[in-house]
Amino acid sequence: MRNPQLNAAGGLQHLLTIEGLPREILNEILDTAAPFTEVAEREVKKLPLLRGKSVFNLFFENSTRTRTTFEIAAKRLSADVINLNIGTSSASKGETLLDTVDNLCAMQADMFVVRHASSGAPFLIARHLAAMGYDHIHVINAGDGRHAHPTQGLLDMYTIRHYKRDFTRLSVAIVGDVLHSRVARSQIQALKTLGVPDLRVIGPKTLIPADAEGLGVRVFHDMRAGLKEVDVVMMLRLQNERMQGALLPSPQEFFKYYGLTADKLACARPDAIVMHPGPMNRGVEIDSAVADGPHAVILPQVTFGIAVRMAVMSMLAGG
Ligand code: CP
């Protein structure tokens, strides 16, 4: 069966998940993003690739980085951007997701960027568009439930490639609440596809999926052992909004064992980079001295996110 996010020619029709995407497409996205980083240096920061296209940002969950960088990326590609305010939209009056989508299609939408608390919502929209014969409309998943956050995974890959060059020589550790994290799932799929030979997840038993080793990662519950000689440390936020019941004694206890401090970071390689998708909880998963320190590439991740989102949007609809 064809991957539902690829068209008959094997190109991207939608971006819903990194799972199942071939390495060539991941590399094409990263390669396409590279020249877009230079657009920001220009006096005129616009390219005409999406001129005349309408991009609808549908964020049913809060966001700072993803929503804003998608908007910047679409505007730099000369698209018209419509940010639907979900709180004041008819969704709050009981309109279904697909009825909302149908109405936006009637307004000649070309692309939907969707964040939703329910895993699978962007898939549902993509399937609905196919059933309606709207093959010219594209869907980008901007984070669905605990399922996937593909553009975050891709901008993380761009960041790693920028600082470390060759994925096939790296040791990478993902630390914290892997269980509830759509970011971790997308990162693991991307890192495996790009050939990282040593991929580790670190966290308490209550926050690591039971089938983690089946994903091709090594599991560590001792953070210092897990960080030993790694090149890349990818921290995760505690996803309190997705936790059911008490999975942790307290944030203070979590910080003691799994918070990234300079002392624990010293177990990694001396040139290790520290990443975090944001929003950060300082003093819970990361100490301020590390978040603001010389190993951190957390703000460059945000900047690279614009170029990566420009790449994805231009590959989908840029002709
Ligand atoms: N990394 C990320 O998805 O951040 P936002 O929730 O601010 O978009």
mmCIF file of C-alpha atoms and ligand atoms in Angstrom:
data_model
loop_
_atom_site.group_PDB
_atom_site.id
_atom_site.type_symbol
_atom_site.label_atom_id
_atom_site.label_comp_id
_atom_site.label_asym_id
_atom_site.label_seq_id
_atom_site.Cartn_x
_atom_site.Cartn_y
_atom_site.Cartn_z
ATOM 1 C CA MET A 1 0.000 0.000 0.000
ATOM 2 C CA ARG A 2 1.269 3.485 -0.879
ATOM 3 C CA ASN A 3 2.341 5.762 1.968
ATOM 4 C CA PRO A 4 -0.721 8.084 2.275
ATOM 5 C CA GLN A 5 1.487 11.181 2.395
ATOM 6 C CA LEU A 6 3.191 10.444 -0.939
ATOM 7 C CA ASN A 7 1.669 11.017 -4.379
ATOM 8 C CA ALA A 8 1.733 8.506 -7.235
ATOM 9 C CA ALA A 9 5.137 9.846 -8.362
ATOM 10 C CA GLY A 10 6.612 9.253 -4.889
ATOM 11 C CA GLY A 11 6.729 12.975 -4.015
ATOM 12 C CA LEU A 12 5.276 14.590 -0.908
ATOM 13 C CA GLN A 13 1.527 15.223 -1.032
ATOM 14 C CA HIS A 14 1.188 15.872 2.708
ATOM 15 C CA LEU A 15 3.589 15.824 5.658
ATOM 16 C CA LEU A 16 1.850 13.851 8.398
ATOM 17 C CA THR A 17 4.622 11.799 10.010
ATOM 18 C CA ILE A 18 8.263 10.880 9.488
ATOM 19 C CA GLU A 19 7.381 7.208 9.857
ATOM 20 C CA GLY A 20 7.781 5.469 6.509
ATOM 21 C CA LEU A 21 9.394 8.402 4.705
ATOM 22 C CA PRO A 22 12.485 7.301 2.774
ATOM 23 C CA ARG A 23 15.903 8.705 3.608
ATOM 24 C CA GLU A 24 16.000 10.424 0.185
ATOM 25 C CA ILE A 25 12.974 12.560 1.047
ATOM 26 C CA LEU A 26 14.362 13.502 4.464
ATOM 27 C CA ASN A 27 17.646 14.525 2.836
ATOM 28 C CA GLU A 28 15.779 16.411 0.103
ATOM 29 C CA ILE A 29 13.937 18.437 2.764
ATOM 30 C CA LEU A 30 17.194 19.206 4.604
ATOM 31 C CA ASP A 31 18.981 20.100 1.360
ATOM 32 C CA THR A 32 16.086 22.296 0.226
ATOM 33 C CA ALA A 33 16.122 24.101 3.593
ATOM 34 C CA ALA A 34 19.812 25.009 3.398
ATOM 35 C CA PRO A 35 19.559 27.927 0.905
ATOM 36 C CA PHE A 36 16.445 29.215 2.693
ATOM 37 C CA THR A 37 18.577 30.000 5.755
ATOM 38 C CA GLU A 38 20.234 32.672 3.596
ATOM 39 C CA VAL A 39 16.943 34.383 2.722
ATOM 40 C CA ALA A 40 16.852 35.814 6.258
ATOM 41 C CA GLU A 41 20.146 37.614 5.592
ATOM 42 C CA ARG A 42 18.733 39.529 2.622
ATOM 43 C CA GLU A 43 17.238 42.984 2.678
ATOM 44 C CA VAL A 44 14.109 41.595 0.974
ATOM 45 C CA LYS A 45 13.338 38.333 2.758
ATOM 46 C CA LYS A 46 10.729 37.094 0.296
ATOM 47 C CA LEU A 47 10.625 34.507 -2.491
ATOM 48 C CA PRO A 48 7.643 34.096 -4.831
ATOM 49 C CA LEU A 49 7.324 30.294 -4.551
ATOM 50 C CA LEU A 50 3.876 30.316 -2.883
ATOM 51 C CA ARG A 51 2.587 33.569 -4.402
ATOM 52 C CA GLY A 52 -1.195 33.420 -4.710
ATOM 53 C CA LYS A 53 -1.533 30.420 -2.358
ATOM 54 C CA SER A 54 -3.589 30.518 0.825
ATOM 55 C CA VAL A 55 -2.120 28.798 3.888
ATOM 56 C CA PHE A 56 -4.488 28.232 6.820
ATOM 57 C CA ASN A 57 -2.935 27.772 10.270
ATOM 58 C CA LEU A 58 -5.347 25.623 12.312
ATOM 59 C CA PHE A 59 -3.959 25.415 15.835
ATOM 60 C CA PHE A 60 -6.377 23.652 18.166
ATOM 61 C CA GLU A 61 -3.614 23.542 20.802
ATOM 62 C CA ASN A 62 -1.349 26.314 22.071
ATOM 63 C CA SER A 63 1.951 27.041 20.355
ATOM 64 C CA THR A 64 4.628 29.715 20.276
ATOM 65 C CA ARG A 65 7.425 28.379 18.061
ATOM 66 C CA THR A 66 5.585 26.177 15.568
ATOM 67 C CA ARG A 67 2.692 28.505 14.749
ATOM 68 C CA THR A 68 4.875 31.588 14.487
ATOM 69 C CA THR A 69 7.624 30.001 12.397
ATOM 70 C CA PHE A 70 5.063 28.459 10.028
ATOM 71 C CA GLU A 71 3.579 31.927 9.601
ATOM 72 C CA ILE A 72 7.001 33.517 8.975
ATOM 73 C CA ALA A 73 7.926 30.702 6.568
ATOM 74 C CA ALA A 74 4.700 31.025 4.571
ATOM 75 C CA LYS A 75 5.059 34.814 4.393
ATOM 76 C CA ARG A 76 8.681 34.534 3.240
ATOM 77 C CA LEU A 77 7.382 32.323 0.433
ATOM 78 C CA SER A 78 4.824 35.072 -0.416
ATOM 79 C CA ALA A 79 1.742 33.038 0.576
ATOM 80 C CA ASP A 80 -1.367 34.603 2.083
ATOM 81 C CA VAL A 81 -1.533 33.332 5.675
ATOM 82 C CA ILE A 82 -4.766 32.981 7.596
ATOM 83 C CA ASN A 83 -4.468 32.187 11.305
ATOM 84 C CA LEU A 84 -7.811 30.755 12.373
ATOM 85 C CA ASN A 85 -8.485 31.764 15.955
ATOM 86 C CA ILE A 86 -9.907 28.474 17.190
ATOM 87 C CA GLY A 87 -11.137 29.993 20.466
ATOM 88 C CA THR A 88 -13.404 32.402 18.583
ATOM 89 C CA SER A 89 -14.173 30.103 15.624
ATOM 90 C CA SER A 90 -17.323 28.055 15.142
ATOM 91 C CA ALA A 91 -15.461 25.007 16.501
ATOM 92 C CA SER A 92 -16.421 26.421 19.913
ATOM 93 C CA LYS A 93 -20.102 26.204 18.859
ATOM 94 C CA GLY A 94 -19.896 22.496 18.081
ATOM 95 C CA GLU A 95 -18.881 22.544 14.405
ATOM 96 C CA THR A 96 -16.955 19.363 13.555
ATOM 97 C CA LEU A 97 -13.342 19.446 12.419
ATOM 98 C CA LEU A 98 -14.285 18.257 8.924
ATOM 99 C CA ASP A 99 -17.112 20.791 8.584
ATOM 100 C CA THR A 100 -14.600 23.520 9.466
ATOM 101 C CA VAL A 101 -12.225 22.109 6.836
ATOM 102 C CA ASP A 102 -14.988 21.958 4.201
ATOM 103 C CA ASN A 103 -15.769 25.622 4.798
ATOM 104 C CA LEU A 104 -12.117 26.617 4.483
ATOM 105 C CA CYS A 105 -11.873 24.579 1.264
ATOM 106 C CA ALA A 106 -14.809 26.633 0.006
ATOM 107 C CA MET A 107 -12.611 29.684 0.665
ATOM 108 C CA GLN A 108 -10.007 28.232 -1.764
ATOM 109 C CA ALA A 109 -7.492 26.988 0.795
ATOM 110 C CA ASP A 110 -4.294 25.525 -0.649
ATOM 111 C CA MET A 111 -2.674 24.256 2.534
ATOM 112 C CA PHE A 112 -3.644 23.426 6.106
ATOM 113 C CA VAL A 113 -1.096 23.482 8.922
ATOM 114 C CA VAL A 114 -2.770 21.552 11.718
ATOM 115 C CA ARG A 115 -2.020 21.156 15.405
ATOM 116 C CA HIS A 116 -4.514 19.108 17.382
ATOM 117 C CA ALA A 117 -4.666 17.367 20.760
ATOM 118 C CA SER A 118 -6.054 14.220 19.109
ATOM 119 C CA SER A 119 -3.555 11.868 17.474
ATOM 120 C CA GLY A 120 -4.592 11.318 13.866
ATOM 121 C CA ALA A 121 -6.472 14.595 13.283
ATOM 122 C CA PRO A 122 -4.197 15.664 10.348
ATOM 123 C CA PHE A 123 -4.541 12.144 8.843
ATOM 124 C CA LEU A 124 -8.318 12.478 9.100
ATOM 125 C CA ILE A 125 -8.222 15.786 7.224
ATOM 126 C CA ALA A 126 -5.876 14.425 4.529
ATOM 127 C CA ARG A 127 -8.110 11.378 3.995
ATOM 128 C CA HIS A 128 -11.181 13.609 3.809
ATOM 129 C CA LEU A 129 -9.531 15.877 1.214
ATOM 130 C CA ALA A 130 -8.667 12.827 -0.918
ATOM 131 C CA ALA A 131 -12.250 11.560 -0.671
ATOM 132 C CA MET A 132 -13.522 14.991 -1.753
ATOM 133 C CA GLY A 133 -11.131 15.050 -4.718
ATOM 134 C CA TYR A 134 -9.121 18.015 -3.375
ATOM 135 C CA ASP A 135 -5.754 16.737 -4.590
ATOM 136 C CA HIS A 136 -4.318 20.258 -4.819
ATOM 137 C CA ILE A 137 -4.743 20.909 -1.067
ATOM 138 C CA HIS A 138 -1.910 19.874 1.246
ATOM 139 C CA VAL A 139 -1.843 19.086 4.966
ATOM 140 C CA ILE A 140 1.116 19.565 7.288
ATOM 141 C CA ASN A 141 0.987 18.035 10.746
ATOM 142 C CA ALA A 142 2.158 20.649 13.270
ATOM 143 C CA GLY A 143 1.828 18.181 16.176
ATOM 144 C CA ASP A 144 -1.004 15.719 16.878
ATOM 145 C CA GLY A 145 -1.544 14.319 20.361
ATOM 146 C CA ARG A 146 1.347 12.117 21.348
ATOM 147 C CA HIS A 147 1.667 10.769 17.793
ATOM 148 C CA ALA A 148 3.981 12.944 15.662
ATOM 149 C CA HIS A 149 5.550 16.374 15.188
ATOM 150 C CA PRO A 150 7.363 15.865 11.880
ATOM 151 C CA THR A 151 8.600 19.405 11.225
ATOM 152 C CA GLN A 152 10.074 19.526 14.745
ATOM 153 C CA GLY A 153 11.845 16.238 14.005
ATOM 154 C CA LEU A 154 13.127 17.653 10.721
ATOM 155 C CA LEU A 155 14.382 20.935 12.151
ATOM 156 C CA ASP A 156 16.148 18.906 14.826
ATOM 157 C CA MET A 157 17.820 16.854 12.070
ATOM 158 C CA TYR A 158 18.805 20.049 10.289
ATOM 159 C CA THR A 159 20.363 21.335 13.523
ATOM 160 C CA ILE A 160 22.282 18.107 14.130
ATOM 161 C CA ARG A 161 23.545 18.026 10.543
ATOM 162 C CA HIS A 162 24.591 21.684 10.802
ATOM 163 C CA TYR A 163 26.753 21.075 13.887
ATOM 164 C CA LYS A 164 27.807 17.428 13.462
ATOM 165 C CA ARG A 165 27.664 16.791 9.683
ATOM 166 C CA ASP A 166 27.565 12.964 9.526
ATOM 167 C CA PHE A 167 24.648 11.105 11.136
ATOM 168 C CA THR A 168 26.339 7.739 10.662
ATOM 169 C CA ARG A 169 29.012 8.444 13.294
ATOM 170 C CA LEU A 170 26.863 9.822 16.080
ATOM 171 C CA SER A 171 25.752 8.814 19.562
ATOM 172 C CA VAL A 172 22.509 10.575 20.419
ATOM 173 C CA ALA A 173 20.557 10.554 23.681
ATOM 174 C CA ILE A 174 16.899 11.604 24.045
ATOM 175 C CA VAL A 175 16.117 12.418 27.669
ATOM 176 C CA GLY A 176 12.925 12.706 29.721
ATOM 177 C CA ASP A 177 9.260 12.090 29.028
ATOM 178 C CA VAL A 178 9.545 9.883 25.956
ATOM 179 C CA LEU A 179 6.220 8.175 26.665
ATOM 180 C CA HIS A 180 4.020 11.211 26.007
ATOM 181 C CA SER A 181 6.245 12.936 23.469
ATOM 182 C CA ARG A 182 5.271 13.284 19.802
ATOM 183 C CA VAL A 183 8.602 15.081 19.365
ATOM 184 C CA ALA A 184 10.557 12.038 20.610
ATOM 185 C CA ARG A 185 8.673 9.709 18.268
ATOM 186 C CA SER A 186 9.459 11.890 15.247
ATOM 187 C CA GLN A 187 13.073 12.330 16.351
ATOM 188 C CA ILE A 188 13.594 8.573 16.767
ATOM 189 C CA GLN A 189 12.076 7.832 13.338
ATOM 190 C CA ALA A 190 14.225 10.495 11.666
ATOM 191 C CA LEU A 191 17.457 9.541 13.446
ATOM 192 C CA LYS A 192 16.963 5.850 12.591
ATOM 193 C CA THR A 193 16.169 6.651 8.952
ATOM 194 C CA LEU A 194 19.241 8.884 8.655
ATOM 195 C CA GLY A 195 21.484 6.121 9.981
ATOM 196 C CA VAL A 196 22.429 7.102 13.550
ATOM 197 C CA PRO A 197 24.110 3.941 14.889
ATOM 198 C CA ASP A 198 23.852 4.645 18.642
ATOM 199 C CA LEU A 199 20.489 5.995 19.758
ATOM 200 C CA ARG A 200 19.600 6.034 23.451
ATOM 201 C CA VAL A 201 16.581 7.084 25.473
ATOM 202 C CA ILE A 202 16.985 8.075 29.117
ATOM 203 C CA GLY A 203 14.229 8.470 31.692
ATOM 204 C CA PRO A 204 12.336 6.891 34.569
ATOM 205 C CA LYS A 205 10.499 3.626 33.862
ATOM 206 C CA THR A 206 7.152 5.430 34.117
ATOM 207 C CA LEU A 207 8.055 7.771 31.222
ATOM 208 C CA ILE A 208 9.649 5.312 28.765
ATOM 209 C CA PRO A 209 7.335 3.288 26.462
ATOM 210 C CA ALA A 210 7.281 -0.421 27.323
ATOM 211 C CA ASP A 211 8.189 -1.281 23.712
ATOM 212 C CA ALA A 212 11.019 1.298 23.443
ATOM 213 C CA GLU A 213 13.699 -1.255 22.553
ATOM 214 C CA GLY A 214 11.519 -2.368 19.629
ATOM 215 C CA LEU A 215 12.059 1.130 18.201
ATOM 216 C CA GLY A 216 15.777 0.380 17.877
ATOM 217 C CA VAL A 217 16.959 2.424 20.863
ATOM 218 C CA ARG A 218 18.902 1.532 24.004
ATOM 219 C CA VAL A 219 17.097 2.360 27.234
ATOM 220 C CA PHE A 220 18.867 3.889 30.246
ATOM 221 C CA HIS A 221 17.354 4.775 33.595
ATOM 222 C CA ASP A 222 20.648 6.161 34.940
ATOM 223 C CA MET A 223 21.239 9.513 33.250
ATOM 224 C CA ARG A 224 24.995 9.636 33.740
ATOM 225 C CA ALA A 225 25.419 6.168 32.196
ATOM 226 C CA GLY A 226 23.112 7.102 29.310
ATOM 227 C CA LEU A 227 24.978 10.340 28.548
ATOM 228 C CA LYS A 228 28.415 8.735 28.488
ATOM 229 C CA GLU A 229 30.322 9.968 25.401
ATOM 230 C CA VAL A 230 27.231 11.102 23.469
ATOM 231 C CA ASP A 231 27.551 13.751 20.738
ATOM 232 C CA VAL A 232 24.009 15.075 20.995
ATOM 233 C CA VAL A 233 21.712 15.485 24.020
ATOM 234 C CA MET A 234 18.054 16.040 23.094
ATOM 235 C CA MET A 235 16.009 17.087 26.120
ATOM 236 C CA LEU A 236 12.218 16.744 26.259
ATOM 237 C CA ARG A 237 9.573 18.671 28.152
ATOM 238 C CA LEU A 238 7.508 16.885 30.802
ATOM 239 C CA GLN A 239 4.131 16.614 29.039
ATOM 240 C CA ASN A 240 2.023 17.149 32.164
ATOM 241 C CA GLU A 241 -1.075 17.824 30.057
ATOM 242 C CA ARG A 242 -0.924 14.285 28.665
ATOM 243 C CA MET A 243 -0.129 12.446 31.913
ATOM 244 C CA GLN A 244 -2.879 10.438 33.533
ATOM 245 C CA GLY A 245 -2.280 9.918 37.244
ATOM 246 C CA ALA A 246 0.920 10.531 39.148
ATOM 247 C CA LEU A 247 3.851 9.186 37.127
ATOM 248 C CA LEU A 248 6.454 11.202 39.059
ATOM 249 C CA PRO A 249 6.946 11.917 42.747
ATOM 250 C CA SER A 250 7.552 15.639 42.066
ATOM 251 C CA PRO A 251 9.249 17.980 39.545
ATOM 252 C CA GLN A 252 12.077 18.462 42.077
ATOM 253 C CA GLU A 253 12.664 14.707 42.256
ATOM 254 C CA PHE A 254 12.630 14.500 38.444
ATOM 255 C CA PHE A 255 15.197 17.290 38.202
ATOM 256 C CA LYS A 256 17.461 15.549 40.682
ATOM 257 C CA TYR A 257 17.674 12.369 38.577
ATOM 258 C CA TYR A 258 16.880 13.510 35.012
ATOM 259 C CA GLY A 259 17.378 17.280 34.908
ATOM 260 C CA LEU A 260 20.332 18.263 32.705
ATOM 261 C CA THR A 261 22.941 20.002 34.850
ATOM 262 C CA ALA A 262 26.540 20.901 33.960
ATOM 263 C CA ASP A 263 27.649 18.048 36.178
ATOM 264 C CA LYS A 264 25.635 15.424 34.256
ATOM 265 C CA LEU A 265 26.504 17.009 30.884
ATOM 266 C CA ALA A 266 30.185 16.446 31.711
ATOM 267 C CA CYS A 267 29.547 12.730 30.996
ATOM 268 C CA ALA A 268 28.893 13.550 27.319
ATOM 269 C CA ARG A 269 31.613 14.322 24.788
ATOM 270 C CA PRO A 270 33.325 17.701 25.356
ATOM 271 C CA ASP A 271 31.855 19.057 22.092
ATOM 272 C CA ALA A 272 28.347 17.703 22.688
ATOM 273 C CA ILE A 273 25.414 19.885 21.665
ATOM 274 C CA VAL A 274 22.317 20.305 23.850
ATOM 275 C CA MET A 275 18.912 20.600 22.200
ATOM 276 C CA HIS A 276 15.378 21.232 23.471
ATOM 277 C CA PRO A 277 12.225 21.625 21.344
ATOM 278 C CA GLY A 278 10.714 24.141 23.766
ATOM 279 C CA PRO A 279 8.862 25.278 25.683
ATOM 280 C CA MET A 280 11.505 24.663 28.367
ATOM 281 C CA ASN A 281 10.774 24.126 32.018
ATOM 282 C CA ARG A 282 13.901 25.513 33.652
ATOM 283 C CA GLY A 283 14.756 23.720 36.861
ATOM 284 C CA VAL A 284 12.599 20.724 35.885
ATOM 285 C CA GLU A 285 14.205 19.134 32.808
ATOM 286 C CA ILE A 286 17.115 21.526 32.313
ATOM 287 C CA ASP A 287 19.206 23.826 34.469
ATOM 288 C CA SER A 288 19.451 27.450 33.321
ATOM 289 C CA ALA A 289 23.256 27.256 33.330
ATOM 290 C CA VAL A 290 23.034 24.555 30.628
ATOM 291 C CA ALA A 291 20.096 26.043 28.717
ATOM 292 C CA ASP A 292 21.991 29.324 28.358
ATOM 293 C CA GLY A 293 25.461 27.757 28.234
ATOM 294 C CA PRO A 294 27.961 27.161 25.421
ATOM 295 C CA HIS A 295 26.700 23.675 24.475
ATOM 296 C CA ALA A 296 23.089 24.795 23.938
ATOM 297 C CA VAL A 297 21.791 25.165 20.366
ATOM 298 C CA ILE A 298 18.189 25.682 21.455
ATOM 299 C CA LEU A 299 17.628 29.075 19.827
ATOM 300 C CA PRO A 300 19.369 28.085 16.548
ATOM 301 C CA GLN A 301 16.866 25.191 16.436
ATOM 302 C CA VAL A 302 14.070 27.784 16.323
ATOM 303 C CA THR A 303 15.753 29.771 13.547
ATOM 304 C CA PHE A 304 16.429 26.646 11.462
ATOM 305 C CA GLY A 305 12.745 25.782 11.899
ATOM 306 C CA ILE A 306 11.800 28.651 9.579
ATOM 307 C CA ALA A 307 13.984 27.334 6.736
ATOM 308 C CA VAL A 308 12.848 23.747 7.243
ATOM 309 C CA ARG A 309 9.181 24.795 7.172
ATOM 310 C CA MET A 310 9.841 26.858 4.053
ATOM 311 C CA ALA A 311 11.379 23.745 2.496
ATOM 312 C CA VAL A 312 8.404 21.540 3.345
ATOM 313 C CA MET A 313 5.838 24.076 2.131
ATOM 314 C CA SER A 314 7.701 24.777 -1.100
ATOM 315 C CA MET A 315 8.117 21.055 -1.822
ATOM 316 C CA LEU A 316 4.395 20.516 -1.271
ATOM 317 C CA ALA A 317 2.983 23.468 -3.172
ATOM 318 C CA GLY A 318 5.833 25.444 -4.686
ATOM 319 C CA GLY A 319 5.739 23.784 -8.109
HETATM 320 N N1 CP B 1 8.410 22.801 19.892
HETATM 321 C C1 CP B 1 7.130 23.204 19.820
HETATM 322 O O1 CP B 1 6.275 22.525 19.216
HETATM 323 O O2 CP B 1 6.862 24.369 20.466
HETATM 324 P P1 CP B 1 5.467 25.130 20.447
HETATM 325 O O3 CP B 1 4.507 24.277 21.252
HETATM 326 O O4 CP B 1 5.713 26.469 21.051
HETATM 327 O O5 CP B 1 5.002 25.211 19.030
#
